[in-house]
Amino acid sequence: MSQYPKTSALMARGTEFLGSEYAILCGAMSWVSERNLVSAISNAGSFGVIACGAMTPELLDAEIAATKALTDKPFGVNLITMHPQLFDLIEVCGRHGVGHVVLAGGIPPKGSVEAIKAFGAKVIVFAPTLALAKKLLRSGGDALVIEGSEAGGHIGPVSTSVLAQEMLPELAEDYLVFVAGGIGRGEAIAGYLEMGAVGVQLGTRFACATESIAHPDFKKAFFRAGARDAVASVQVDPRLPVIPVRALKNKGTELFTAKQREVAGLLDSEAVEMAEAQLQIEHYWAGALRRAVIDGDIENGSLMAGQSVGMVKREEPVADIIAELMAECESALSRR
């Protein structure tokens, strides 16, 4: 008998799809969602996801192998669609028999979904609009994550609550939809499950878990922060369609604005093509995030965080975070 009968009933389609006990995905956070955190989340009954980010195929190969050594539970791999070696990364996932691949950061390039399905894996996609969601799901996506602007990292312009109201009534009956962005407590999970979601995705709540390798100073910055400290980056040049990034405001936020001006200047002088310009921006984020997460440079690095950061008050084991979320959700559903 489940400890959380009402929640488990509403998550049933999600848990069957993921193969986990709870339909709670951990959002892929570059440098944070690595073997230690991913395996801890999967071992605690939820679903960890490796953030491939800017990794080479060789690095991803080692990371998947190391994660498999720490857990025999299911976990996924998040791949960025604009990665220049995307198909090599997909091949690495295939060699390891990865069961779920998340394609993030843009529309999946031609043949990528088919390449993943060829080795039997499920494909999870992101979509910021209902029309694109329907297209991606019809084109082979097995599940959808709708992520609102409250989330940390790369974000769209619409809030989670509005996206959920737009998309869940249209999609939830026929497709598997997970909701993400700004979720910090179980009561919110209960609301989205009742609207038809099969599960949720959280990142910020897990970033400062005991098992997270993030630098102590990175974690302390989260503990001090409130919701309004997590701000979205500003686009400097309309020709450079940079997806906004939500992070804690610091000197690094200003450095990113300067980086955009630098890249826009390279575009002006035709020194780089648009694809290369966007890749430079992505590499900037990967480096800035590493400075904060690994080196603890919380002034110049990127402190990517969602607006739920105000609910992150202390370091806790992953299992405790998940148990608290599930208990809060079950309690909320029981009061209905």
Tab-separated table of C-alpha atoms in Angstrom:
chain	number	residue	atom	x	y	z
A	1	MET	CA	0.000	0.000	0.000
A	2	SER	CA	1.428	3.366	-0.995
A	3	GLN	CA	2.377	5.835	1.704
A	4	TYR	CA	0.896	8.544	-0.528
A	5	PRO	CA	-2.198	6.904	-2.096
A	6	LYS	CA	-3.853	10.004	-3.582
A	7	THR	CA	-0.614	11.406	-4.984
A	8	SER	CA	0.480	8.016	-6.326
A	9	ALA	CA	-2.867	7.566	-8.110
A	10	LEU	CA	-2.506	10.908	-9.896
A	11	MET	CA	1.162	10.215	-10.709
A	12	ALA	CA	0.505	6.666	-11.962
A	13	ARG	CA	0.947	7.424	-15.683
A	14	GLY	CA	4.103	9.410	-14.929
A	15	THR	CA	5.706	6.774	-12.733
A	16	GLU	CA	4.911	4.040	-15.259
A	17	PHE	CA	6.576	6.107	-17.985
A	18	LEU	CA	9.669	6.937	-15.916
A	19	GLY	CA	9.948	3.600	-14.121
A	20	SER	CA	10.403	5.432	-10.809
A	21	GLU	CA	8.421	5.394	-7.561
A	22	TYR	CA	7.520	9.096	-7.760
A	23	ALA	CA	6.904	11.188	-10.889
A	24	ILE	CA	9.311	13.911	-9.821
A	25	LEU	CA	12.023	14.712	-12.365
A	26	CYS	CA	15.109	16.636	-11.344
A	27	GLY	CA	15.675	19.445	-13.833
A	28	ALA	CA	19.037	19.166	-15.583
A	29	MET	CA	21.385	21.762	-14.063
A	30	SER	CA	24.814	22.008	-15.709
A	31	TRP	CA	27.673	21.092	-13.328
A	32	VAL	CA	25.104	20.273	-10.587
A	33	SER	CA	23.117	17.398	-12.130
A	34	GLU	CA	26.028	14.969	-12.259
A	35	ARG	CA	26.579	11.417	-11.008
A	36	ASN	CA	26.239	12.164	-7.266
A	37	LEU	CA	22.992	14.149	-7.313
A	38	VAL	CA	21.438	12.146	-10.169
A	39	SER	CA	22.038	8.776	-8.502
A	40	ALA	CA	20.834	10.092	-5.105
A	41	ILE	CA	17.574	11.328	-6.634
A	42	SER	CA	16.951	8.045	-8.462
A	43	ASN	CA	17.879	6.005	-5.386
A	44	ALA	CA	15.352	8.028	-3.347
A	45	GLY	CA	12.528	7.043	-5.707
A	46	SER	CA	12.428	10.047	-8.030
A	47	PHE	CA	14.029	10.478	-11.461
A	48	GLY	CA	17.500	11.989	-11.829
A	49	VAL	CA	18.635	13.528	-15.118
A	50	ILE	CA	22.282	14.054	-16.128
A	51	ALA	CA	22.879	17.535	-17.543
A	52	CYS	CA	25.097	16.959	-20.556
A	53	GLY	CA	25.360	20.703	-21.276
A	54	ALA	CA	28.597	21.383	-23.160
A	55	MET	CA	30.141	17.947	-22.405
A	56	THR	CA	32.052	16.106	-25.117
A	57	PRO	CA	30.873	12.586	-26.007
A	58	GLU	CA	33.836	11.194	-24.028
A	59	LEU	CA	32.847	13.112	-20.882
A	60	LEU	CA	29.203	12.064	-21.191
A	61	ASP	CA	30.295	8.452	-21.660
A	62	ALA	CA	32.251	8.590	-18.387
A	63	GLU	CA	29.424	10.373	-16.536
A	64	ILE	CA	26.766	7.830	-17.529
A	65	ALA	CA	29.072	4.938	-16.563
A	66	ALA	CA	29.831	6.562	-13.180
A	67	THR	CA	26.122	7.178	-12.518
A	68	LYS	CA	25.265	3.551	-13.347
A	69	ALA	CA	27.879	2.476	-10.804
A	70	LEU	CA	26.000	4.445	-8.109
A	71	THR	CA	22.405	3.428	-8.900
A	72	ASP	CA	20.506	0.588	-10.547
A	73	LYS	CA	17.382	2.770	-10.750
A	74	PRO	CA	16.253	4.563	-13.936
A	75	PHE	CA	17.712	7.964	-14.808
A	76	GLY	CA	17.780	10.118	-17.930
A	77	VAL	CA	20.166	12.311	-19.912
A	78	ASN	CA	19.427	15.901	-20.976
A	79	LEU	CA	20.943	16.915	-24.328
A	80	ILE	CA	21.032	20.474	-25.710
A	81	THR	CA	19.631	20.453	-29.263
A	82	MET	CA	22.167	23.014	-30.549
A	83	HIS	CA	25.183	20.976	-29.369
A	84	PRO	CA	27.457	20.542	-32.422
A	85	GLN	CA	28.015	16.863	-31.551
A	86	LEU	CA	24.390	16.050	-30.730
A	87	PHE	CA	24.265	12.851	-32.783
A	88	ASP	CA	27.520	11.588	-31.226
A	89	LEU	CA	26.017	12.231	-27.768
A	90	ILE	CA	22.863	10.324	-28.778
A	91	GLU	CA	25.090	7.420	-29.838
A	92	VAL	CA	26.753	7.425	-26.393
A	93	CYS	CA	23.311	7.248	-24.742
A	94	GLY	CA	22.456	4.330	-27.014
A	95	ARG	CA	25.617	2.407	-26.124
A	96	HIS	CA	24.737	2.698	-22.433
A	97	GLY	CA	21.083	1.770	-22.953
A	98	VAL	CA	19.833	5.061	-21.485
A	99	GLY	CA	16.047	4.733	-21.196
A	100	HIS	CA	15.025	8.408	-21.388
A	101	VAL	CA	16.591	11.296	-23.294
A	102	VAL	CA	15.455	14.880	-22.717
A	103	LEU	CA	15.925	17.232	-25.676
A	104	ALA	CA	16.151	20.831	-24.484
A	105	GLY	CA	17.101	24.276	-25.718
A	106	GLY	CA	15.248	24.382	-29.021
A	107	ILE	CA	13.456	22.375	-31.688
A	108	PRO	CA	15.097	18.938	-32.107
A	109	PRO	CA	17.052	18.803	-35.400
A	110	LYS	CA	15.914	16.478	-38.168
A	111	GLY	CA	16.623	12.847	-37.389
A	112	SER	CA	17.482	13.316	-33.696
A	113	VAL	CA	14.219	11.940	-32.294
A	114	GLU	CA	14.410	8.971	-34.674
A	115	ALA	CA	18.041	8.303	-33.649
A	116	ILE	CA	17.012	8.141	-29.979
A	117	LYS	CA	13.999	5.928	-30.618
A	118	ALA	CA	16.165	3.579	-32.710
A	119	PHE	CA	17.764	2.197	-29.522
A	120	GLY	CA	14.441	2.026	-27.658
A	121	ALA	CA	14.690	5.129	-25.472
A	122	LYS	CA	11.795	7.478	-24.662
A	123	VAL	CA	12.064	11.102	-25.801
A	124	ILE	CA	11.055	13.977	-23.500
A	125	VAL	CA	10.631	17.378	-25.165
A	126	PHE	CA	10.089	20.988	-24.065
A	127	ALA	CA	7.657	23.404	-25.731
A	128	PRO	CA	6.833	27.029	-24.856
A	129	THR	CA	3.573	27.123	-26.866
A	130	LEU	CA	0.616	24.812	-27.393
A	131	ALA	CA	1.096	24.688	-31.172
A	132	LEU	CA	4.745	23.631	-30.859
A	133	ALA	CA	3.873	21.132	-28.113
A	134	LYS	CA	1.362	19.410	-30.392
A	135	LYS	CA	3.853	19.359	-33.261
A	136	LEU	CA	6.666	17.838	-31.155
A	137	LEU	CA	4.382	15.226	-29.618
A	138	ARG	CA	3.014	14.255	-33.040
A	139	SER	CA	6.598	14.070	-34.330
A	140	GLY	CA	7.647	11.407	-31.846
A	141	GLY	CA	7.977	13.073	-28.440
A	142	ASP	CA	6.814	10.580	-25.797
A	143	ALA	CA	6.325	13.156	-23.048
A	144	LEU	CA	6.340	16.931	-22.688
A	145	VAL	CA	7.715	19.271	-20.042
A	146	ILE	CA	6.046	22.673	-19.875
A	147	GLU	CA	8.317	25.066	-18.047
A	148	GLY	CA	7.317	28.566	-16.999
A	149	SER	CA	9.354	31.734	-16.652
A	150	GLU	CA	9.739	31.269	-12.867
A	151	ALA	CA	12.282	28.513	-13.532
A	152	GLY	CA	16.040	28.872	-13.210
A	153	GLY	CA	18.395	28.760	-16.182
A	154	HIS	CA	17.018	29.224	-19.709
A	155	ILE	CA	13.417	30.394	-19.608
A	156	GLY	CA	10.495	31.364	-21.817
A	157	PRO	CA	8.309	34.458	-21.372
A	158	VAL	CA	5.133	32.879	-19.905
A	159	SER	CA	4.507	31.846	-16.288
A	160	THR	CA	4.000	28.220	-15.263
A	161	SER	CA	0.447	28.793	-14.038
A	162	VAL	CA	-0.633	30.300	-17.386
A	163	LEU	CA	1.113	27.593	-19.454
A	164	ALA	CA	-0.558	24.911	-17.333
A	165	GLN	CA	-3.991	26.443	-17.885
A	166	GLU	CA	-3.374	26.751	-21.631
A	167	MET	CA	-1.850	23.336	-22.244
A	168	LEU	CA	-3.088	20.786	-19.720
A	169	PRO	CA	-6.797	20.905	-20.723
A	170	GLU	CA	-5.749	20.426	-24.370
A	171	LEU	CA	-3.048	17.784	-23.936
A	172	ALA	CA	-3.361	15.923	-20.628
A	173	GLU	CA	-5.884	13.328	-21.781
A	174	ASP	CA	-3.860	12.079	-24.741
A	175	TYR	CA	-0.264	12.862	-23.742
A	176	LEU	CA	2.089	12.710	-20.764
A	177	VAL	CA	2.758	16.229	-19.490
A	178	PHE	CA	5.126	17.243	-16.681
A	179	VAL	CA	4.971	20.765	-15.221
A	180	ALA	CA	8.074	22.753	-14.225
A	181	GLY	CA	9.053	26.229	-13.105
A	182	GLY	CA	8.736	27.795	-9.667
A	183	ILE	CA	7.642	24.621	-7.871
A	184	GLY	CA	8.979	24.579	-4.324
A	185	ARG	CA	6.277	22.878	-2.264
A	186	GLY	CA	4.003	19.864	-2.509
A	187	GLU	CA	0.801	21.916	-2.491
A	188	ALA	CA	1.756	23.267	-5.937
A	189	ILE	CA	2.436	19.734	-7.145
A	190	ALA	CA	-1.070	18.717	-5.992
A	191	GLY	CA	-2.638	21.532	-8.002
A	192	TYR	CA	-0.874	20.609	-11.238
A	193	LEU	CA	-1.623	16.897	-10.803
A	194	GLU	CA	-5.315	17.716	-10.362
A	195	MET	CA	-5.174	19.762	-13.584
A	196	GLY	CA	-3.973	16.670	-15.453
A	197	ALA	CA	-0.170	16.694	-15.197
A	198	VAL	CA	1.366	13.239	-14.688
A	199	GLY	CA	4.266	14.642	-12.675
A	200	VAL	CA	6.526	17.623	-12.106
A	201	GLN	CA	10.104	18.754	-12.598
A	202	LEU	CA	12.107	20.653	-9.962
A	203	GLY	CA	15.650	21.972	-10.114
A	204	THR	CA	16.213	24.739	-7.581
A	205	ARG	CA	14.981	22.690	-4.592
A	206	PHE	CA	17.602	20.022	-5.369
A	207	ALA	CA	20.542	22.337	-6.189
A	208	CYS	CA	21.566	22.650	-2.535
A	209	ALA	CA	20.881	19.071	-1.460
A	210	THR	CA	23.497	17.404	0.725
A	211	GLU	CA	24.451	15.188	-2.238
A	212	SER	CA	24.911	18.159	-4.586
A	213	ILE	CA	28.589	18.857	-5.360
A	214	ALA	CA	27.872	22.612	-5.622
A	215	HIS	CA	30.400	24.738	-3.715
A	216	PRO	CA	29.393	25.688	-0.127
A	217	ASP	CA	29.424	29.387	-1.092
A	218	PHE	CA	27.071	28.665	-4.010
A	219	LYS	CA	24.672	26.984	-1.585
A	220	LYS	CA	24.941	29.849	0.932
A	221	ALA	CA	23.978	32.318	-1.819
A	222	PHE	CA	20.789	30.282	-2.365
A	223	PHE	CA	19.993	30.191	1.366
A	224	ARG	CA	20.284	34.002	1.589
A	225	ALA	CA	18.233	34.717	-1.531
A	226	GLY	CA	14.559	35.565	-1.908
A	227	ALA	CA	12.303	35.118	-4.931
A	228	ARG	CA	12.926	38.626	-6.246
A	229	ASP	CA	16.720	38.086	-6.256
A	230	ALA	CA	16.358	35.556	-9.109
A	231	VAL	CA	16.179	37.838	-12.155
A	232	ALA	CA	16.026	37.208	-15.916
A	233	SER	CA	18.878	38.351	-18.154
A	234	VAL	CA	18.288	41.205	-20.610
A	235	GLN	CA	18.637	40.824	-24.381
A	236	VAL	CA	21.013	43.489	-25.715
A	237	ASP	CA	20.672	43.032	-29.481
A	238	PRO	CA	17.455	41.860	-31.214
A	239	ARG	CA	19.559	40.179	-33.946
A	240	LEU	CA	21.063	37.902	-31.327
A	241	PRO	CA	18.062	35.907	-30.106
A	242	VAL	CA	19.508	34.906	-26.751
A	243	ILE	CA	17.131	32.856	-24.626
A	244	PRO	CA	16.843	34.707	-21.294
A	245	VAL	CA	18.458	33.072	-18.274
A	246	ARG	CA	17.189	33.411	-14.703
A	247	ALA	CA	19.917	33.665	-12.065
A	248	LEU	CA	20.654	35.446	-8.787
A	249	LYS	CA	21.692	39.019	-9.499
A	250	ASN	CA	25.442	39.630	-9.109
A	251	LYS	CA	28.394	41.037	-11.044
A	252	GLY	CA	28.146	38.037	-13.378
A	253	THR	CA	24.765	39.342	-14.568
A	254	GLU	CA	26.497	42.538	-15.798
A	255	LEU	CA	29.335	40.509	-17.348
A	256	PHE	CA	26.791	38.624	-19.453
A	257	THR	CA	25.379	41.881	-20.796
A	258	ALA	CA	28.931	42.883	-21.789
A	259	LYS	CA	29.459	39.464	-23.431
A	260	GLN	CA	26.342	39.955	-25.541
A	261	ARG	CA	27.645	43.351	-26.734
A	262	GLU	CA	30.972	41.730	-27.636
A	263	VAL	CA	29.301	38.960	-29.674
A	264	ALA	CA	26.933	41.464	-31.330
A	265	GLY	CA	30.043	43.408	-32.411
A	266	LEU	CA	31.467	40.245	-33.997
A	267	LEU	CA	28.197	39.828	-35.903
A	268	ASP	CA	28.427	43.452	-37.079
A	269	SER	CA	31.910	42.900	-38.455
A	270	GLU	CA	30.797	39.567	-39.958
A	271	ALA	CA	33.586	37.859	-38.029
A	272	VAL	CA	31.183	35.085	-36.992
A	273	GLU	CA	28.006	33.451	-38.316
A	274	MET	CA	24.784	33.531	-36.259
A	275	ALA	CA	25.085	29.850	-35.224
A	276	GLU	CA	28.633	30.458	-33.949
A	277	ALA	CA	27.486	33.609	-32.125
A	278	GLN	CA	24.777	31.670	-30.291
A	279	LEU	CA	27.235	28.880	-29.473
A	280	GLN	CA	29.616	31.459	-27.965
A	281	ILE	CA	26.791	32.617	-25.700
A	282	GLU	CA	26.096	29.016	-24.622
A	283	HIS	CA	29.785	28.418	-23.888
A	284	TYR	CA	29.862	31.628	-21.876
A	285	TRP	CA	27.040	30.324	-19.672
A	286	ALA	CA	28.730	26.956	-19.220
A	287	GLY	CA	31.926	28.675	-18.055
A	288	ALA	CA	30.159	31.215	-15.835
A	289	LEU	CA	28.105	28.471	-14.218
A	290	ARG	CA	31.203	26.377	-13.556
A	291	ARG	CA	32.884	29.331	-11.834
A	292	ALA	CA	29.957	29.597	-9.427
A	293	VAL	CA	29.061	25.923	-8.887
A	294	ILE	CA	32.539	24.356	-8.796
A	295	ASP	CA	34.904	27.224	-7.888
A	296	GLY	CA	32.521	29.089	-5.573
A	297	ASP	CA	32.994	32.425	-7.375
A	298	ILE	CA	29.570	33.793	-6.479
A	299	GLU	CA	30.427	37.332	-7.596
A	300	ASN	CA	31.513	36.706	-11.196
A	301	GLY	CA	29.973	33.293	-11.819
A	302	SER	CA	26.400	32.506	-12.811
A	303	LEU	CA	24.076	31.607	-9.939
A	304	MET	CA	21.272	30.084	-12.003
A	305	ALA	CA	18.204	29.797	-9.778
A	306	GLY	CA	14.439	29.752	-10.103
A	307	GLN	CA	12.138	32.049	-8.149
A	308	SER	CA	11.429	29.179	-5.750
A	309	VAL	CA	14.933	29.857	-4.346
A	310	GLY	CA	13.297	31.659	-1.402
A	311	MET	CA	12.021	28.252	-0.245
A	312	VAL	CA	15.552	26.791	-0.128
A	313	LYS	CA	16.687	27.491	3.432
A	314	ARG	CA	19.187	24.780	4.315
A	315	GLU	CA	21.150	21.811	3.061
A	316	GLU	CA	19.028	18.641	3.208
A	317	PRO	CA	19.438	15.080	1.956
A	318	VAL	CA	17.622	14.405	-1.322
A	319	ALA	CA	15.452	11.725	0.334
A	320	ASP	CA	14.188	14.275	2.896
A	321	ILE	CA	13.334	16.835	0.201
A	322	ILE	CA	11.352	14.250	-1.776
A	323	ALA	CA	9.567	12.915	1.313
A	324	GLU	CA	8.584	16.457	2.325
A	325	LEU	CA	7.247	17.281	-1.154
A	326	MET	CA	5.247	14.048	-1.328
A	327	ALA	CA	3.832	14.515	2.201
A	328	GLU	CA	2.802	18.105	1.447
A	329	CYS	CA	1.160	17.007	-1.803
A	330	GLU	CA	-0.690	14.120	-0.142
A	331	SER	CA	-1.870	16.379	2.684
A	332	ALA	CA	-3.163	18.967	0.219
A	333	LEU	CA	-5.045	16.357	-1.801
A	334	SER	CA	-6.521	14.850	1.398
A	335	ARG	CA	-7.953	18.249	2.389
A	336	ARG	CA	-9.883	18.574	-0.887
